[in-house]
PDB file of C-alpha atoms in Angstrom:
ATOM      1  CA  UNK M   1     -24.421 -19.809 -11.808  1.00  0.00           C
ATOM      2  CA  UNK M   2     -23.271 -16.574 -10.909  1.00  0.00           C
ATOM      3  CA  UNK M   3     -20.200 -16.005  -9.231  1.00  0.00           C
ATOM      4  CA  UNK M   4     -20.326 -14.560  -5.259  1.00  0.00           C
ATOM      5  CA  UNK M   5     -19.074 -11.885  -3.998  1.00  0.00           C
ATOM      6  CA  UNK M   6     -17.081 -13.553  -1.914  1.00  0.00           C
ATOM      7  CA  UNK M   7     -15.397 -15.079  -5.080  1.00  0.00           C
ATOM      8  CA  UNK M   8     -15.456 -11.753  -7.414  1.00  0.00           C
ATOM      9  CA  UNK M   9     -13.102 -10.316  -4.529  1.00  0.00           C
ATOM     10  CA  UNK M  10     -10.861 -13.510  -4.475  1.00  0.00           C
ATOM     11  CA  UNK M  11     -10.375 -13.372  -7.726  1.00  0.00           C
ATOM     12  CA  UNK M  12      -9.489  -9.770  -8.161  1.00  0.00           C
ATOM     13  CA  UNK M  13      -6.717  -9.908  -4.991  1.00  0.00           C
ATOM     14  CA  UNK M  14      -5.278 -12.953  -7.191  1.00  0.00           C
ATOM     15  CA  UNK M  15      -4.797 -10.513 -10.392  1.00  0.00           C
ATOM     16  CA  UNK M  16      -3.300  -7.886  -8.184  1.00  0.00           C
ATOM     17  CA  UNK M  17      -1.391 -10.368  -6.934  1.00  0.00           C
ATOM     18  CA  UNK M  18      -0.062 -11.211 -10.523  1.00  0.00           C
ATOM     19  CA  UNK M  19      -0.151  -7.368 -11.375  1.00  0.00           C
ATOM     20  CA  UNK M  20       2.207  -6.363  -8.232  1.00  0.00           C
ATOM     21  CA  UNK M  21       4.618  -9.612  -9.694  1.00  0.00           C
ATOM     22  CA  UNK M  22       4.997  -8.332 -13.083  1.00  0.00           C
ATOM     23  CA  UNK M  23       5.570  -5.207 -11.523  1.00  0.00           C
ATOM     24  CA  UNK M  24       8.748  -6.989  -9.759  1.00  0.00           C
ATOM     25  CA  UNK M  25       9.683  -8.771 -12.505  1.00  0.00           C
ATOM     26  CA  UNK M  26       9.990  -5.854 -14.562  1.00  0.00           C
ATOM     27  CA  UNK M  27      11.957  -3.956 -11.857  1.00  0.00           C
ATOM     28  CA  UNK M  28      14.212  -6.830 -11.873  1.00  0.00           C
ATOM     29  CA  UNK M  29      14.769  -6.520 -15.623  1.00  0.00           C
ATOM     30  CA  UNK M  30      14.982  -3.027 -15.406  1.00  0.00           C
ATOM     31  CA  UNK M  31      18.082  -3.296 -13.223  1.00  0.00           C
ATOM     32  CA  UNK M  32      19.748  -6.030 -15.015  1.00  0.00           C
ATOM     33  CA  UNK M  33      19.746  -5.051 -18.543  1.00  0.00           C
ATOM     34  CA  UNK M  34      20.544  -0.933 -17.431  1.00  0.00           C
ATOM     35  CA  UNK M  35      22.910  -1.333 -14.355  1.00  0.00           C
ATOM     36  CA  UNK M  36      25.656   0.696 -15.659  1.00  0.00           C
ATOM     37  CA  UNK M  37      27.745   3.728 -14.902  1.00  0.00           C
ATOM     38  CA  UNK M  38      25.518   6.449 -13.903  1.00  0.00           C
ATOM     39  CA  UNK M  39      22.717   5.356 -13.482  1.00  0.00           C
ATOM     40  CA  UNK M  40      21.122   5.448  -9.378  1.00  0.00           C
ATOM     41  CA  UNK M  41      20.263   1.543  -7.821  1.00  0.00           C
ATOM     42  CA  UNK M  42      18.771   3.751  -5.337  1.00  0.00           C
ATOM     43  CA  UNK M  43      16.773   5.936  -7.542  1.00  0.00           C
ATOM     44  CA  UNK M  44      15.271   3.106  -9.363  1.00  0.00           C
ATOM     45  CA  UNK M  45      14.279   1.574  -6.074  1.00  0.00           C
ATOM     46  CA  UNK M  46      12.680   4.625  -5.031  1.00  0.00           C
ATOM     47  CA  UNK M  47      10.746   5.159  -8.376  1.00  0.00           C
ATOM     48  CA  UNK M  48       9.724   1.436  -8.421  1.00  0.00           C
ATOM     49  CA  UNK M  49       9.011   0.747  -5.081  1.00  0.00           C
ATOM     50  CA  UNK M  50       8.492   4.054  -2.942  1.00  0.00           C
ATOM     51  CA  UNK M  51       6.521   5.965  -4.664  1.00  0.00           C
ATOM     52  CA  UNK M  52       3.617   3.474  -4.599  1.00  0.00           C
ATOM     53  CA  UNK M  53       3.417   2.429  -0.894  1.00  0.00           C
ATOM     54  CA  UNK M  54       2.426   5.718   0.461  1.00  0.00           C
ATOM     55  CA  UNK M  55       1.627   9.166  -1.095  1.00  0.00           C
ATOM     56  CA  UNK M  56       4.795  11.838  -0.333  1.00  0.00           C
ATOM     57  CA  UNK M  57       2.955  13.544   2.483  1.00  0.00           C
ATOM     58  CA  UNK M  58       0.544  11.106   4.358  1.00  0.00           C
ATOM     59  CA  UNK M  59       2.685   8.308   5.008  1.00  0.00           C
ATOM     60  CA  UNK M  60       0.448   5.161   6.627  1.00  0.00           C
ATOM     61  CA  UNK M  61       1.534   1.931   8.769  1.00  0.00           C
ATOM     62  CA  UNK M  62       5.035   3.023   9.443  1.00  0.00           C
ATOM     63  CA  UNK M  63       6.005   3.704   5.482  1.00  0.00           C
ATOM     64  CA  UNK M  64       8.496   6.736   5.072  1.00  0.00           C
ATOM     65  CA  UNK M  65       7.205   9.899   4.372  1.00  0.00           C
ATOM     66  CA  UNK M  66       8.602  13.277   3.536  1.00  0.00           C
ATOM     67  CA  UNK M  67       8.729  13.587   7.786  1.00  0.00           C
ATOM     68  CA  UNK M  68      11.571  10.270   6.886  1.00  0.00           C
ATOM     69  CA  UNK M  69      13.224  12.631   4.551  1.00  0.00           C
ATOM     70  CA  UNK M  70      11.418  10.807   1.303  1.00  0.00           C
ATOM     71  CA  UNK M  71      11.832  12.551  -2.142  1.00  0.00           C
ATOM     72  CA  UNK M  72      10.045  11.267  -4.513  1.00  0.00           C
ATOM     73  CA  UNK M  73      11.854  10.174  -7.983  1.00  0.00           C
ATOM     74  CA  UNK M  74      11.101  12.816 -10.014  1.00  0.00           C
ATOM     75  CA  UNK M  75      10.802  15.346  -7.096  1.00  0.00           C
ATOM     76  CA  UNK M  76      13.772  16.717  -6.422  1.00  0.00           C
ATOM     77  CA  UNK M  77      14.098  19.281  -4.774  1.00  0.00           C
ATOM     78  CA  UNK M  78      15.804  22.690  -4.416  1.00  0.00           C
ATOM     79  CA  UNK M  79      19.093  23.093  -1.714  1.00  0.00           C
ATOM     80  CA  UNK M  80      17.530  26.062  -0.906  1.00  0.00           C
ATOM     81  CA  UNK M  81      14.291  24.348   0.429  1.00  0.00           C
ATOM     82  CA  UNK M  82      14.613  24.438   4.390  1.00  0.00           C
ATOM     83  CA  UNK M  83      11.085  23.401   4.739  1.00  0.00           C
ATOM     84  CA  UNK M  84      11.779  19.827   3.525  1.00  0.00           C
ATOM     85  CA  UNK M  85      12.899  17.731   6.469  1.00  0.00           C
ATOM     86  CA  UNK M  86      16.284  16.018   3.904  1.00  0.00           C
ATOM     87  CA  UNK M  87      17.528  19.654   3.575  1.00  0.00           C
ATOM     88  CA  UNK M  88      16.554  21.021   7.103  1.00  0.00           C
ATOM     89  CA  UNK M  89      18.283  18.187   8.649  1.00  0.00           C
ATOM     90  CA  UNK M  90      21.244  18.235   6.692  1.00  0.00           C
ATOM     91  CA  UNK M  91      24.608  19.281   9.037  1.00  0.00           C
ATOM     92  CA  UNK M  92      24.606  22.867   8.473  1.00  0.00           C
ATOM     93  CA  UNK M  93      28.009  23.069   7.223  1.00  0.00           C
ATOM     94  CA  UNK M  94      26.961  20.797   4.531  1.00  0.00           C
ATOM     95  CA  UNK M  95      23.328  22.598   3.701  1.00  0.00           C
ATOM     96  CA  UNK M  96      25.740  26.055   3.274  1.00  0.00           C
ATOM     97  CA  UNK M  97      28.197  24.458   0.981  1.00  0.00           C
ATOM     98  CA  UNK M  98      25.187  22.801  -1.601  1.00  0.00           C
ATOM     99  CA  UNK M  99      23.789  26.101  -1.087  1.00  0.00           C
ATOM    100  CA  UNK M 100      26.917  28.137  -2.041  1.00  0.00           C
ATOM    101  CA  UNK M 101      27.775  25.347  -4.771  1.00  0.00           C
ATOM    102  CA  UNK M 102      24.474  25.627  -6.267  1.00  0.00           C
ATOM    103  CA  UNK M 103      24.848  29.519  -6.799  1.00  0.00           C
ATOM    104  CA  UNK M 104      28.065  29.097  -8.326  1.00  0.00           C
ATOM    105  CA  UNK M 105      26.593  26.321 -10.797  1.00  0.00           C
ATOM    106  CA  UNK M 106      23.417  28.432 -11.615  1.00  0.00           C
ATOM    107  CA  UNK M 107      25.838  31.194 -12.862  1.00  0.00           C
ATOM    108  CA  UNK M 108      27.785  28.449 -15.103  1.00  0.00           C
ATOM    109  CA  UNK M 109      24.765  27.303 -16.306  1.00  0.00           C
ATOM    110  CA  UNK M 110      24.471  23.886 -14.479  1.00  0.00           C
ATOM    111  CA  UNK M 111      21.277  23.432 -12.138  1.00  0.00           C
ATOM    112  CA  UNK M 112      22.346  21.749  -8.864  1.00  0.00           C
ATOM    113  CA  UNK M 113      19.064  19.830  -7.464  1.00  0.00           C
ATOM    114  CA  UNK M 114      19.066  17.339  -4.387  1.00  0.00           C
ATOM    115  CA  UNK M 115      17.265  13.826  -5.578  1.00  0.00           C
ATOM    116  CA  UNK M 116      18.031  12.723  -1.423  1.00  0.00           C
ATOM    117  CA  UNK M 117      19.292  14.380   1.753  1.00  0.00           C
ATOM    118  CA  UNK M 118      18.724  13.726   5.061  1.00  0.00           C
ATOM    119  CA  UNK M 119      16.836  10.123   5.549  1.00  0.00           C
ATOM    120  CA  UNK M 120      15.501   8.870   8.716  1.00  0.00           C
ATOM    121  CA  UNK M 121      17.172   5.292   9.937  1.00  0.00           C
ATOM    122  CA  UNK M 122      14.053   3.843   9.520  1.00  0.00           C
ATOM    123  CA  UNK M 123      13.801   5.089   5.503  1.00  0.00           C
ATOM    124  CA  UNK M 124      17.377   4.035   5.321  1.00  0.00           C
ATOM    125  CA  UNK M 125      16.190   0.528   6.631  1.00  0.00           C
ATOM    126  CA  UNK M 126      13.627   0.263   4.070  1.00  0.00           C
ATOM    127  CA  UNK M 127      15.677   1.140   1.378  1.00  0.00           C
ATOM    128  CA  UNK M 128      18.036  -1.463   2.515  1.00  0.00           C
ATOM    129  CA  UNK M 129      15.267  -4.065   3.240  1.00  0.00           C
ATOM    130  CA  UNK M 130      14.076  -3.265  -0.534  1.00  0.00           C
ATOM    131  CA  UNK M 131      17.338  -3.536  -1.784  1.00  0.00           C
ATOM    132  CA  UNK M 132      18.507  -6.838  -0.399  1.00  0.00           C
ATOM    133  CA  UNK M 133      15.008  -8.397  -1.931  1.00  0.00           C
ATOM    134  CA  UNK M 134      15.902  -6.359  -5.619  1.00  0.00           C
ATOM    135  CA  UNK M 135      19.547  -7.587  -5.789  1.00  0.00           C
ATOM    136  CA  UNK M 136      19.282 -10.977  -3.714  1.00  0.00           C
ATOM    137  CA  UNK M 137      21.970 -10.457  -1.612  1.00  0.00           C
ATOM    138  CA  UNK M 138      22.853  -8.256   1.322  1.00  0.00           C
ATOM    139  CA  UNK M 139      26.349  -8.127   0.080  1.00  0.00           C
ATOM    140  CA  UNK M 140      25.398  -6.659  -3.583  1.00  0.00           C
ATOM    141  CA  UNK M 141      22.620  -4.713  -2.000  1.00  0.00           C
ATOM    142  CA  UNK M 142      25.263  -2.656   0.733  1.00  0.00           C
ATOM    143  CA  UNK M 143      27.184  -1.690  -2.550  1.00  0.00           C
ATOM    144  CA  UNK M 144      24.490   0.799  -2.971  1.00  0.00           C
ATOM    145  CA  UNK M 145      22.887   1.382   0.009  1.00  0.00           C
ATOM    146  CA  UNK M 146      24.244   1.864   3.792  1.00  0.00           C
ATOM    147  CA  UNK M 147      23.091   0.223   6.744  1.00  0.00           C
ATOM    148  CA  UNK M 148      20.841   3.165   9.020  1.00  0.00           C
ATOM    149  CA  UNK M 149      23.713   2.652  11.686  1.00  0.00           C
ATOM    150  CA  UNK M 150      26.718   3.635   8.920  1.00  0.00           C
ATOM    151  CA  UNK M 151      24.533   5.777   6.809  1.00  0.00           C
ATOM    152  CA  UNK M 152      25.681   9.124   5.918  1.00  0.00           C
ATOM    153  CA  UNK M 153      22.569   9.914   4.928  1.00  0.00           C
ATOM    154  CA  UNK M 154      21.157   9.171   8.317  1.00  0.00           C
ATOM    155  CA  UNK M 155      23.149  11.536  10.141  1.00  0.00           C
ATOM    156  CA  UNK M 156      22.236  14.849   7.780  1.00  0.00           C
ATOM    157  CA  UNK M 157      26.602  14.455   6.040  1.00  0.00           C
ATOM    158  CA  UNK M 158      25.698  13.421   2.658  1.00  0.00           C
ATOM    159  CA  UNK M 159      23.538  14.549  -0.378  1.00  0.00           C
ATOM    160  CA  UNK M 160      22.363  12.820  -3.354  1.00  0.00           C
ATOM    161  CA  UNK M 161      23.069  15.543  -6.347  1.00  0.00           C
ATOM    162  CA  UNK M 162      21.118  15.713  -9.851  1.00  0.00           C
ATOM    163  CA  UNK M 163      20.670  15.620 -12.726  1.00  0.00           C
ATOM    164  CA  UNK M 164      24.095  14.237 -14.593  1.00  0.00           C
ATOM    165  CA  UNK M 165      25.631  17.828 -15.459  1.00  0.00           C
ATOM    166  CA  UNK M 166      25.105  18.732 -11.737  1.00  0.00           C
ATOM    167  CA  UNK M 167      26.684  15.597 -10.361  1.00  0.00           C
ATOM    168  CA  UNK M 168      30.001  16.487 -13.221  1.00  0.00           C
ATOM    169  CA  UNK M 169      30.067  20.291 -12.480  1.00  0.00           C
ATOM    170  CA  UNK M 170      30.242  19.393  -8.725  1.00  0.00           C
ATOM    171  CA  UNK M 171      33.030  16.341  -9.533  1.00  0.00           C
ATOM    172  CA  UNK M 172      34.779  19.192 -11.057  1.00  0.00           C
ATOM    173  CA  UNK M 173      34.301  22.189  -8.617  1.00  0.00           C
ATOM    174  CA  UNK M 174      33.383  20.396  -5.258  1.00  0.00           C
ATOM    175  CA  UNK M 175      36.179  20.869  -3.480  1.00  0.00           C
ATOM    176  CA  UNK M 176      36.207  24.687  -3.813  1.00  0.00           C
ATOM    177  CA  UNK M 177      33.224  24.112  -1.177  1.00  0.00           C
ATOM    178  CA  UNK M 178      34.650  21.276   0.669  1.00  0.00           C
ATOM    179  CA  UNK M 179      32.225  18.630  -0.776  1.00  0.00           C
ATOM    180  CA  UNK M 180      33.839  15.590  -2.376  1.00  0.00           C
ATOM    181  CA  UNK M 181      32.382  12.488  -4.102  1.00  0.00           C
ATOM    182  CA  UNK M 182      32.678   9.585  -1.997  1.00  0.00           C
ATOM    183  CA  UNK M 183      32.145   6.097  -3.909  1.00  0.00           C
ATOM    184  CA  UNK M 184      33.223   5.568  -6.779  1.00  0.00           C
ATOM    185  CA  UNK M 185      30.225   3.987  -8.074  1.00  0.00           C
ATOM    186  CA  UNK M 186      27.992   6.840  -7.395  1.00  0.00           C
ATOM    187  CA  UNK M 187      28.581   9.762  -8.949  1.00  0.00           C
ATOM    188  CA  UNK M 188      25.800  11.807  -7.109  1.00  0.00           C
ATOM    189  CA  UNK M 189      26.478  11.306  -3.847  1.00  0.00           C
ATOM    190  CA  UNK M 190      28.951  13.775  -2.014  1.00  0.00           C
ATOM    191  CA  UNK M 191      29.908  15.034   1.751  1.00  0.00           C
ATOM    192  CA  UNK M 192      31.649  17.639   2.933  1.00  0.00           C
ATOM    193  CA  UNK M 193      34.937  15.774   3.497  1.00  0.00           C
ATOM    194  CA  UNK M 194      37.544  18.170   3.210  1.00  0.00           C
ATOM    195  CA  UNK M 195      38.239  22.010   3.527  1.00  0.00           C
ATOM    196  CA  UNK M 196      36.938  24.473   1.436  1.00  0.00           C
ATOM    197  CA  UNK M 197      39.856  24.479  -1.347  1.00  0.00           C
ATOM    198  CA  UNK M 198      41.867  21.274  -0.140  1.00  0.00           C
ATOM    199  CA  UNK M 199      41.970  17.984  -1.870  1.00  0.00           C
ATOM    200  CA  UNK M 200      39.328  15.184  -1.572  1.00  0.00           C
ATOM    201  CA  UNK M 201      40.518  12.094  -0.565  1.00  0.00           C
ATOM    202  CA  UNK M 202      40.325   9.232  -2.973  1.00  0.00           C
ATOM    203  CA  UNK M 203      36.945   7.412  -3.769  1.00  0.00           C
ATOM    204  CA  UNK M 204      36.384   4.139  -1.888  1.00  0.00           C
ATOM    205  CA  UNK M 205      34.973   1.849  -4.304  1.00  0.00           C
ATOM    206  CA  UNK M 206      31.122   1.647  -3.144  1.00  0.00           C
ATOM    207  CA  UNK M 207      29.672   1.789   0.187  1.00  0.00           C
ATOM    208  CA  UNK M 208      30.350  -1.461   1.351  1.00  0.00           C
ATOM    209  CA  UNK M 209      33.824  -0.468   1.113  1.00  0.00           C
ATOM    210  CA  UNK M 210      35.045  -3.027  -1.440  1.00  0.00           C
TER     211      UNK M 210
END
């Protein structure tokens, strides 16, 4: 006897099912076995997870979009790109200093690209949310990601810099433009902390503050 419809569509929620926890599995692997310096929790949340809930510009029931501030992993974007709402949002004394700092590194070679600006709180939740269910814990999880009410992100003060040469130029030069990096277990992400020439205060050890 032939199966019914009914069944045929039963059957083939049940292997997404199984596809979608393989997927998590393998994200959960992914993090374990290549958690070390350098590499972005964040990103790899973003490229696991984001990127397949809602395309970049129609977001649908409530998912970020690029309205949130979403950037796609692999899409980063340009400091110079004041159509995008994580650059236009940005403070402006921070969008002028990635802008000067990213002249400076194009003449020394370096390309200066922004993987995350400006996030809405609700994008920041998400992340957060998505977090907490990767790592387990809310207390591993706010290592790497802010809640939307602390978030630095979430009020247009911080960027997210790449690739690696960008985020050691800017280590190196930042402070010329008054941006510093801020944890010490993220190398990409900096704020405008300081005056343009002084010294940046010292990293705090990740953004729970431990």
């Amino acid at each position: 006897m032939h199966p019914s419809p009914h069944r045929i569509a039963a059957r083939r929620r049940i292997a997404a099912a199984a596809a979608t926890g393989l997927a998590v599995v393998a994200l959960l692997l992914l993090l374990g076995s290549h958690g070390g310096a350098g590499r972005d929790p964040v990103a790899t949340i973003r490229a696991a997870v984001a990127r397949h809930i809602a395309p970049e510009d129609h977001p649908a029931g409530g998912v970020p979009g690029r309205a949130d501030g979403y950037v796609a992993e692999g899409r980063s974007i340009s400091p110079f790109d004041g159509g995008h709402p994580a650059i236009a949002n940005l403070q402006p004394a921070l969008r002028h200093a990635i802008q000067r700092a990213a002249v400076d590194a194009r003449a020394a070679g370096v390309t200066l690209r922004i993987d995350s600006g400006w996030r809405s709180a609700r994008y920041q939740q998400v992340l957060l949310d998505r977090a907490i269910a990767t790592y387990g814990s809310e207390q591993v999880a706010r290592q790497y990601v802010n809640t939307p009410q602390d978030s630095t992100h979430v009020t247009g003060r911080a960027v997210d810099v790449g690739p690696t040469d960008a985020d050691s130029w800017l280590a190196q030069h930042g402070n010329a433009y008054g941006l510093c990096q801020i944890y010490a277990n993220e190398i990409w992400h900096f704020e405008r902390v300081t005056t343009p020439g002084g010294p940046c205060p010292a990293t705090i050890a990740n953004a729970a503050g431990g």
